[in-house]
PDB file of C-alpha atoms in Angstrom:
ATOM      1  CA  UNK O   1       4.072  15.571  -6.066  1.00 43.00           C
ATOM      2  CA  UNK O   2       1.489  17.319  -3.671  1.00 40.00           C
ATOM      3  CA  UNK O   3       0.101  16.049  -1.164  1.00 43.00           C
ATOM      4  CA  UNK O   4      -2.992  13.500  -1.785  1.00 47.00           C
ATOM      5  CA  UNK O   5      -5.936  12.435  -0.354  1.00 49.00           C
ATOM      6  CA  UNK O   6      -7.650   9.242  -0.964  1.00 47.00           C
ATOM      7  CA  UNK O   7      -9.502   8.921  -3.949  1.00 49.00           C
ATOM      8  CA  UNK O   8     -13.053  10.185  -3.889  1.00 72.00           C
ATOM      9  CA  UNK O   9     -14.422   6.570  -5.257  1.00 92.00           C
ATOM     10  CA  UNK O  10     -13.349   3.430  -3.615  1.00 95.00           C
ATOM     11  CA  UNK O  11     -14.627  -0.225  -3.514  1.00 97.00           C
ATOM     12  CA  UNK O  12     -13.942  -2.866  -1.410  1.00 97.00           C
ATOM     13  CA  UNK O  13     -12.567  -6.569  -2.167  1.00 97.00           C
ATOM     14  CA  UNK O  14     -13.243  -9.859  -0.006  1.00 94.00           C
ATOM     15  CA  UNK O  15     -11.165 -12.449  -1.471  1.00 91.00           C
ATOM     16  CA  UNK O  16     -10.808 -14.651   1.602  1.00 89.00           C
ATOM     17  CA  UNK O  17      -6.623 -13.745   1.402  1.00 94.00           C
ATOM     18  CA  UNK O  18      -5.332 -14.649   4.713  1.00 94.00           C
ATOM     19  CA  UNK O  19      -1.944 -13.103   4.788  1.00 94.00           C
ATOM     20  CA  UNK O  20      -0.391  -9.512   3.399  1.00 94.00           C
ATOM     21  CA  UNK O  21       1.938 -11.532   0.778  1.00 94.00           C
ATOM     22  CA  UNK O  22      -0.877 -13.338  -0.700  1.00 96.00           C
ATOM     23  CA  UNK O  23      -3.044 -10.015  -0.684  1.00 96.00           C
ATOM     24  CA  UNK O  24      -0.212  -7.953  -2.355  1.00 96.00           C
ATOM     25  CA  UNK O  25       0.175 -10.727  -4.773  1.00 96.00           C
ATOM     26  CA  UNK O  26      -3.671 -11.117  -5.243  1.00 97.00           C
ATOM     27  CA  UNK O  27      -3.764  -7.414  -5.379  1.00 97.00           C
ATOM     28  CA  UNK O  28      -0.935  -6.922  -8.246  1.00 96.00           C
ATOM     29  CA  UNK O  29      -2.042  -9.636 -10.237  1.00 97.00           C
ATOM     30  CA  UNK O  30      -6.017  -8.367 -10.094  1.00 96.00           C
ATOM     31  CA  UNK O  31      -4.102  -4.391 -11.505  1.00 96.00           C
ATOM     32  CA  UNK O  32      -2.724  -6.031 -13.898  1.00 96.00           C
ATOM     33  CA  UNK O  33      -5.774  -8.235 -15.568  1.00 96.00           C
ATOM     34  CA  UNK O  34      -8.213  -5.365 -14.971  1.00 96.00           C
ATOM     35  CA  UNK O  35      -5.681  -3.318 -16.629  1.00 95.00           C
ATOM     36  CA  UNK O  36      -6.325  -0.852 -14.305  1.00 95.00           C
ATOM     37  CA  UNK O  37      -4.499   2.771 -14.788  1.00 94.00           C
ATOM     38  CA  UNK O  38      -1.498   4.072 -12.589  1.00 91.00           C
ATOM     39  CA  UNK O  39      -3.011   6.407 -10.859  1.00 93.00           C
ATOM     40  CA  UNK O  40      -5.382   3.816  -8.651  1.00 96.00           C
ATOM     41  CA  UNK O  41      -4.434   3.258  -5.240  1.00 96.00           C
ATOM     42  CA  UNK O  42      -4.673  -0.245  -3.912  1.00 97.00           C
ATOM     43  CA  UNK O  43      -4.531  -1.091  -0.350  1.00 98.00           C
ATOM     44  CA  UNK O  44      -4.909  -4.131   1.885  1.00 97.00           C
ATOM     45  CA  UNK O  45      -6.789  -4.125   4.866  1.00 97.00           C
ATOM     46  CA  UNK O  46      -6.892  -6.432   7.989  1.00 95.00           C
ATOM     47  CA  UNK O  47      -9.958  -7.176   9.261  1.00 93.00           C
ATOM     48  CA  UNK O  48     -10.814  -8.923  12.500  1.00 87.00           C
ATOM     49  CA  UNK O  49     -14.222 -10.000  12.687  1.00 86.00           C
ATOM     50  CA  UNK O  50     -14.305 -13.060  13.678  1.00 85.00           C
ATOM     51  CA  UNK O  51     -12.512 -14.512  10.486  1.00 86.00           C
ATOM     52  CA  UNK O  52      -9.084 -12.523  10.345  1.00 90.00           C
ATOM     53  CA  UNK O  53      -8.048 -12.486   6.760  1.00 94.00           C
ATOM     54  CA  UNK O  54      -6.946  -9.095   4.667  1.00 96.00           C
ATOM     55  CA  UNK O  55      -9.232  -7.634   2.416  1.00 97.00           C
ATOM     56  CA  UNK O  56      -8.444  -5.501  -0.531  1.00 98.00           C
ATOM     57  CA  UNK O  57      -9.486  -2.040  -1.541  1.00 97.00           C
ATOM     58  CA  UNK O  58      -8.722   0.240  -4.672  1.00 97.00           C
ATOM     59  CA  UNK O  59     -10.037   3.563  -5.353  1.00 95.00           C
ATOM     60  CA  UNK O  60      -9.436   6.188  -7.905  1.00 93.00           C
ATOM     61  CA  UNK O  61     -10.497   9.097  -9.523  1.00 91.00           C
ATOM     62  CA  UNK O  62     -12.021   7.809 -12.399  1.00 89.00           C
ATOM     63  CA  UNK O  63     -15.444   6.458 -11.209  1.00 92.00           C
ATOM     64  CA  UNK O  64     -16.571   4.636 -14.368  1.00 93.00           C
ATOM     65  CA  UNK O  65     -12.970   2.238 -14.341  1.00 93.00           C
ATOM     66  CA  UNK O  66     -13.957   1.256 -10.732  1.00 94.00           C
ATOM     67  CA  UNK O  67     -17.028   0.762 -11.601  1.00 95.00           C
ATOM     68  CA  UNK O  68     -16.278  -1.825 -14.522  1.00 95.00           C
ATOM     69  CA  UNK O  69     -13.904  -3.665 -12.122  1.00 96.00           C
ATOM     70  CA  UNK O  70     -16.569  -4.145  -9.769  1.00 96.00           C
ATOM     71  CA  UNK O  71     -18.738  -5.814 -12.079  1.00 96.00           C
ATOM     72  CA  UNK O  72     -15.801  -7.668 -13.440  1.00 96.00           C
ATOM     73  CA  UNK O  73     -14.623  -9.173  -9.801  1.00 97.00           C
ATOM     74  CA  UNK O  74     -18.143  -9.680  -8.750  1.00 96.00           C
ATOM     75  CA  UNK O  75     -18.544 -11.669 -12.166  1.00 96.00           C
ATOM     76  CA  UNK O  76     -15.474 -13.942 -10.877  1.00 95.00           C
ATOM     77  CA  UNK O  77     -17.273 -14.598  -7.669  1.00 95.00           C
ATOM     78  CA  UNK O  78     -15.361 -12.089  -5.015  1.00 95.00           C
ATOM     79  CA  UNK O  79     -17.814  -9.841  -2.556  1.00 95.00           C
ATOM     80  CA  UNK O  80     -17.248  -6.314  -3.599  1.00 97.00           C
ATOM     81  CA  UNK O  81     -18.590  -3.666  -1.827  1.00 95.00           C
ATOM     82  CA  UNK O  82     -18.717   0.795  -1.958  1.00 94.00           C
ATOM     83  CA  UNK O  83     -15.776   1.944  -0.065  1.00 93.00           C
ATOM     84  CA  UNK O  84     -12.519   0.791   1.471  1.00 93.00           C
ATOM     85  CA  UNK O  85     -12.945  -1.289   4.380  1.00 92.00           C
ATOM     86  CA  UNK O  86     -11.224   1.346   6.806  1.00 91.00           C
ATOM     87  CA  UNK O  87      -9.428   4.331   6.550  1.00 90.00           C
ATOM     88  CA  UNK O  88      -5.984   2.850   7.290  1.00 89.00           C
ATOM     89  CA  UNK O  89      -4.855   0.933   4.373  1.00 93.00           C
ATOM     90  CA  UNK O  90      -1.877  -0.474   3.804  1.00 97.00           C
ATOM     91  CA  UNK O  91      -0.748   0.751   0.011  1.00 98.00           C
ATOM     92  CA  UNK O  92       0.703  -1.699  -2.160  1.00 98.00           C
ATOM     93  CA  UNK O  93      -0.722   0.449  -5.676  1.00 97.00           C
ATOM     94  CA  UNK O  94       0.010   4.138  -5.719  1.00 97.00           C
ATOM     95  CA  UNK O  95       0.808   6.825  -8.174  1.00 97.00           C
ATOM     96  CA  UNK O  96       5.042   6.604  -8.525  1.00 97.00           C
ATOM     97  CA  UNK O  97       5.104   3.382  -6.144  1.00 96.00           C
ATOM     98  CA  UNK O  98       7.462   1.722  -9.810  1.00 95.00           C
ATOM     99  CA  UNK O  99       9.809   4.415  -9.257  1.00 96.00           C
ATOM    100  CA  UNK O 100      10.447   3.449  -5.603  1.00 98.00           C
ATOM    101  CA  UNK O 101      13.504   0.920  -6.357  1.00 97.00           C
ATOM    102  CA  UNK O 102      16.679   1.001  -5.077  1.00 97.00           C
ATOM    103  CA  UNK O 103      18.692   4.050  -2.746  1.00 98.00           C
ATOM    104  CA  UNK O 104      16.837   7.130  -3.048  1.00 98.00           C
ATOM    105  CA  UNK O 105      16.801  10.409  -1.124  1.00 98.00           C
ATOM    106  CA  UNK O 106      13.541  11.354   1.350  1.00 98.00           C
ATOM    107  CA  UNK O 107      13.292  14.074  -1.227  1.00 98.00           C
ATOM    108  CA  UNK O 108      13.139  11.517  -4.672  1.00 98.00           C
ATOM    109  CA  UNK O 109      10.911   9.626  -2.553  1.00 98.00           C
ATOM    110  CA  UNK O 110       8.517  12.383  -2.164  1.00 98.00           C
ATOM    111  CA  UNK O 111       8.799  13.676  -5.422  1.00 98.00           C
ATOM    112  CA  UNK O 112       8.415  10.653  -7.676  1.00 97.00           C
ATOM    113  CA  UNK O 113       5.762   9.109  -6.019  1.00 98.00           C
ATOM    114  CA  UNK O 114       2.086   9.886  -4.122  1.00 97.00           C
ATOM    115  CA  UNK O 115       3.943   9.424  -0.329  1.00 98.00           C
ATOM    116  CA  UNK O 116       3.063  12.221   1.355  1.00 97.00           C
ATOM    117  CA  UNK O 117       5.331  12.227   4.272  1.00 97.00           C
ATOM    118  CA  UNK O 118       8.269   9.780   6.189  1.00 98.00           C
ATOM    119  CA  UNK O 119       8.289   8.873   9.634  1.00 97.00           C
ATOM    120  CA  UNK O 120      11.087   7.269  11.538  1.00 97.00           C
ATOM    121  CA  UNK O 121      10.438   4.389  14.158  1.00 95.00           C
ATOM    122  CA  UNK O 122      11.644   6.081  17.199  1.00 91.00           C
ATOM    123  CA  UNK O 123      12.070   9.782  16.690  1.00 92.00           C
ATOM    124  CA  UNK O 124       9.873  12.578  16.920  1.00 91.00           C
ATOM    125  CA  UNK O 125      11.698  14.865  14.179  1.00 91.00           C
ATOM    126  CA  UNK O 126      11.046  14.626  10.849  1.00 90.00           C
ATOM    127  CA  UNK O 127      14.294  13.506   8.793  1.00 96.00           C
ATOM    128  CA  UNK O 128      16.110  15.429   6.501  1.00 96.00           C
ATOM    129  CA  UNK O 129      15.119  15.107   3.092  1.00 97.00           C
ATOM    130  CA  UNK O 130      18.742  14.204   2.220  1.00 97.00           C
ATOM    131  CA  UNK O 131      18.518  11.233   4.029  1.00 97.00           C
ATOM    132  CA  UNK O 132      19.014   7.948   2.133  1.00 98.00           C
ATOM    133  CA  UNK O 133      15.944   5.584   1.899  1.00 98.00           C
ATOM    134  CA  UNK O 134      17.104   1.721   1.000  1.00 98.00           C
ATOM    135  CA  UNK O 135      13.928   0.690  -0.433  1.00 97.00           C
ATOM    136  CA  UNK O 136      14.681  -3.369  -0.864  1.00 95.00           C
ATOM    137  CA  UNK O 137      11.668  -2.558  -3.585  1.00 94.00           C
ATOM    138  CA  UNK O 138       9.016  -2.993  -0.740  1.00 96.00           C
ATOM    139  CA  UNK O 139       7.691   0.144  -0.133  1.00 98.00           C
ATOM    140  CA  UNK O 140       4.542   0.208   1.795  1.00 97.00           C
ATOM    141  CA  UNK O 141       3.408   3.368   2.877  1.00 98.00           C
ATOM    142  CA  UNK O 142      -0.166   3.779   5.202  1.00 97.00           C
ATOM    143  CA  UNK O 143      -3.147   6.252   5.388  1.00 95.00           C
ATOM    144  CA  UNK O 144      -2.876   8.167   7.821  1.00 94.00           C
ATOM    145  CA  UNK O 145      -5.144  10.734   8.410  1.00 92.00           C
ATOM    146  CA  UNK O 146      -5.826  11.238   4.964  1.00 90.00           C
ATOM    147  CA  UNK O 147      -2.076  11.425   3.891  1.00 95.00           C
ATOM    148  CA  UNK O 148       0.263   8.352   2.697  1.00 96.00           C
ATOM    149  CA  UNK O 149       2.537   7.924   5.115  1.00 98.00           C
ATOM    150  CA  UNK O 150       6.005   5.828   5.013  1.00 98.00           C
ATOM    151  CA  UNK O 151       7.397   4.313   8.059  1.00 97.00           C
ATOM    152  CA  UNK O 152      10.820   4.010   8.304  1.00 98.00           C
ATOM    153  CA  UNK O 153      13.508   2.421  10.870  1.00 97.00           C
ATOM    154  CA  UNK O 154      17.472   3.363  10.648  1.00 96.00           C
ATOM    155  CA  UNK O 155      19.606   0.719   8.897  1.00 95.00           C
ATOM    156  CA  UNK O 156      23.364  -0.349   9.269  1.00 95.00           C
ATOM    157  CA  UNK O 157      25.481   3.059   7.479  1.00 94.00           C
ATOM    158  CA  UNK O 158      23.038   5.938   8.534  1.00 93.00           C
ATOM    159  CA  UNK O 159      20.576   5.169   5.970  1.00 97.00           C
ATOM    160  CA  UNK O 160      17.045   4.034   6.740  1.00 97.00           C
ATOM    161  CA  UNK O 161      14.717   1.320   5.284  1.00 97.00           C
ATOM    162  CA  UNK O 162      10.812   0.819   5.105  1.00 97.00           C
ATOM    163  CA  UNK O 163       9.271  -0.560   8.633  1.00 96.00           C
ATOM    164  CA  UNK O 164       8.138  -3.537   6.563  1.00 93.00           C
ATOM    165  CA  UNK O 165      10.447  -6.160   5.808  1.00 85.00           C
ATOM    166  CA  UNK O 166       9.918  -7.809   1.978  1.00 84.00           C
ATOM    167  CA  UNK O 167      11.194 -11.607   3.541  1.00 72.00           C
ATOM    168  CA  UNK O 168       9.481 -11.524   7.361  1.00 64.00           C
ATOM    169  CA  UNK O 169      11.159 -14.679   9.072  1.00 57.00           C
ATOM    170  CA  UNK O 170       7.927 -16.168  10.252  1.00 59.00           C
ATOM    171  CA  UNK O 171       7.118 -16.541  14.135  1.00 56.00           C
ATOM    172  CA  UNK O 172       8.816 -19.637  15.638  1.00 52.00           C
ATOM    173  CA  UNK O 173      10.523 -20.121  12.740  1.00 50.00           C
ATOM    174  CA  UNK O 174      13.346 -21.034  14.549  1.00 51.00           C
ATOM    175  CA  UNK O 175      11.987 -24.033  16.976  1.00 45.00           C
TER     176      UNK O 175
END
């Protein structure tokens, strides 16, 4: 795939979610009833301003399908606004993100779905596109300066896995 840039039409979604499970759920489960297309990027955002929760944002190509999901969330009571919240968002929706499931190369990774570049945790260099990717089927890639970025950290056997962990142990979940 080449490289993309977000969207040219975006909205915004307050649902009150108040962590980045519930959001991708929320997120998922809001595709999937508006029957939105594959090609829409959806993204959660955290926002801080005085009530931390993660908002939601999705954005697309195709103006007029946006447009009939605003109306249809504002109809079910969630603030919906013009635009993505920030520029950072976290992608949980993107063209190719189904195909990201089980061991793939950096180079199927790239080429199957709308990631734009990996990054290792760590490193300066960029990896070789040989390198196998464990994707636990959590693959979260960010915006980063207009591109959709994957982190990455090395795993056990030379391989790597995405920064973000599908099953987080919770803080002080020990004591």
């Amino acid at each position: 795939m080449t490289p993309t840039a977000p969207a040219p039409y975006a909205i915004g979604v307050d649902t009150g979610a108040t962590t980045l499970r519930e959001a991708d759920h929320l997120l998922r489960a809001l595709a999937a009833e508006l029957d939105l297309p594959e090609d829409v990027f959806g993204c959660t955002h955290l926002v801080r301003d005085g009530r931390p929760r993660v908002a939601l944002s999705l954005a697309a190509e195709d103006e007029p399908v946006l447009r009939a999901a605003r109306d249809r969330l504002t109809g079910q009571g969630y603030e919906v606004g013009d635009g993505a919240p920030d520029e950072a968002g976290r992608a949980v929706l993107f063209p190719g993100a189904g195909a990201l499931t089980g061991t793939l190369t950096l180079a199927e990774v790239l080429a199957r779905s709308a990631i734009d570049r990996v990054t290792v945790l760590g490193t300066p260099d960029e990896p070789s596109p040989d390198t196998l990717l464990v994707t636990r089927e959590h693959v979260r890639p960010q915006w980063r300066d207009g591109r959709l970025v994957l982190a990455a950290m090395p795993a056990v056997g030379g391989v790597l896995v995405p920064f973000e962990d599908p099953d987080p142990t919770p803080c002080c979940a020990d004591h």
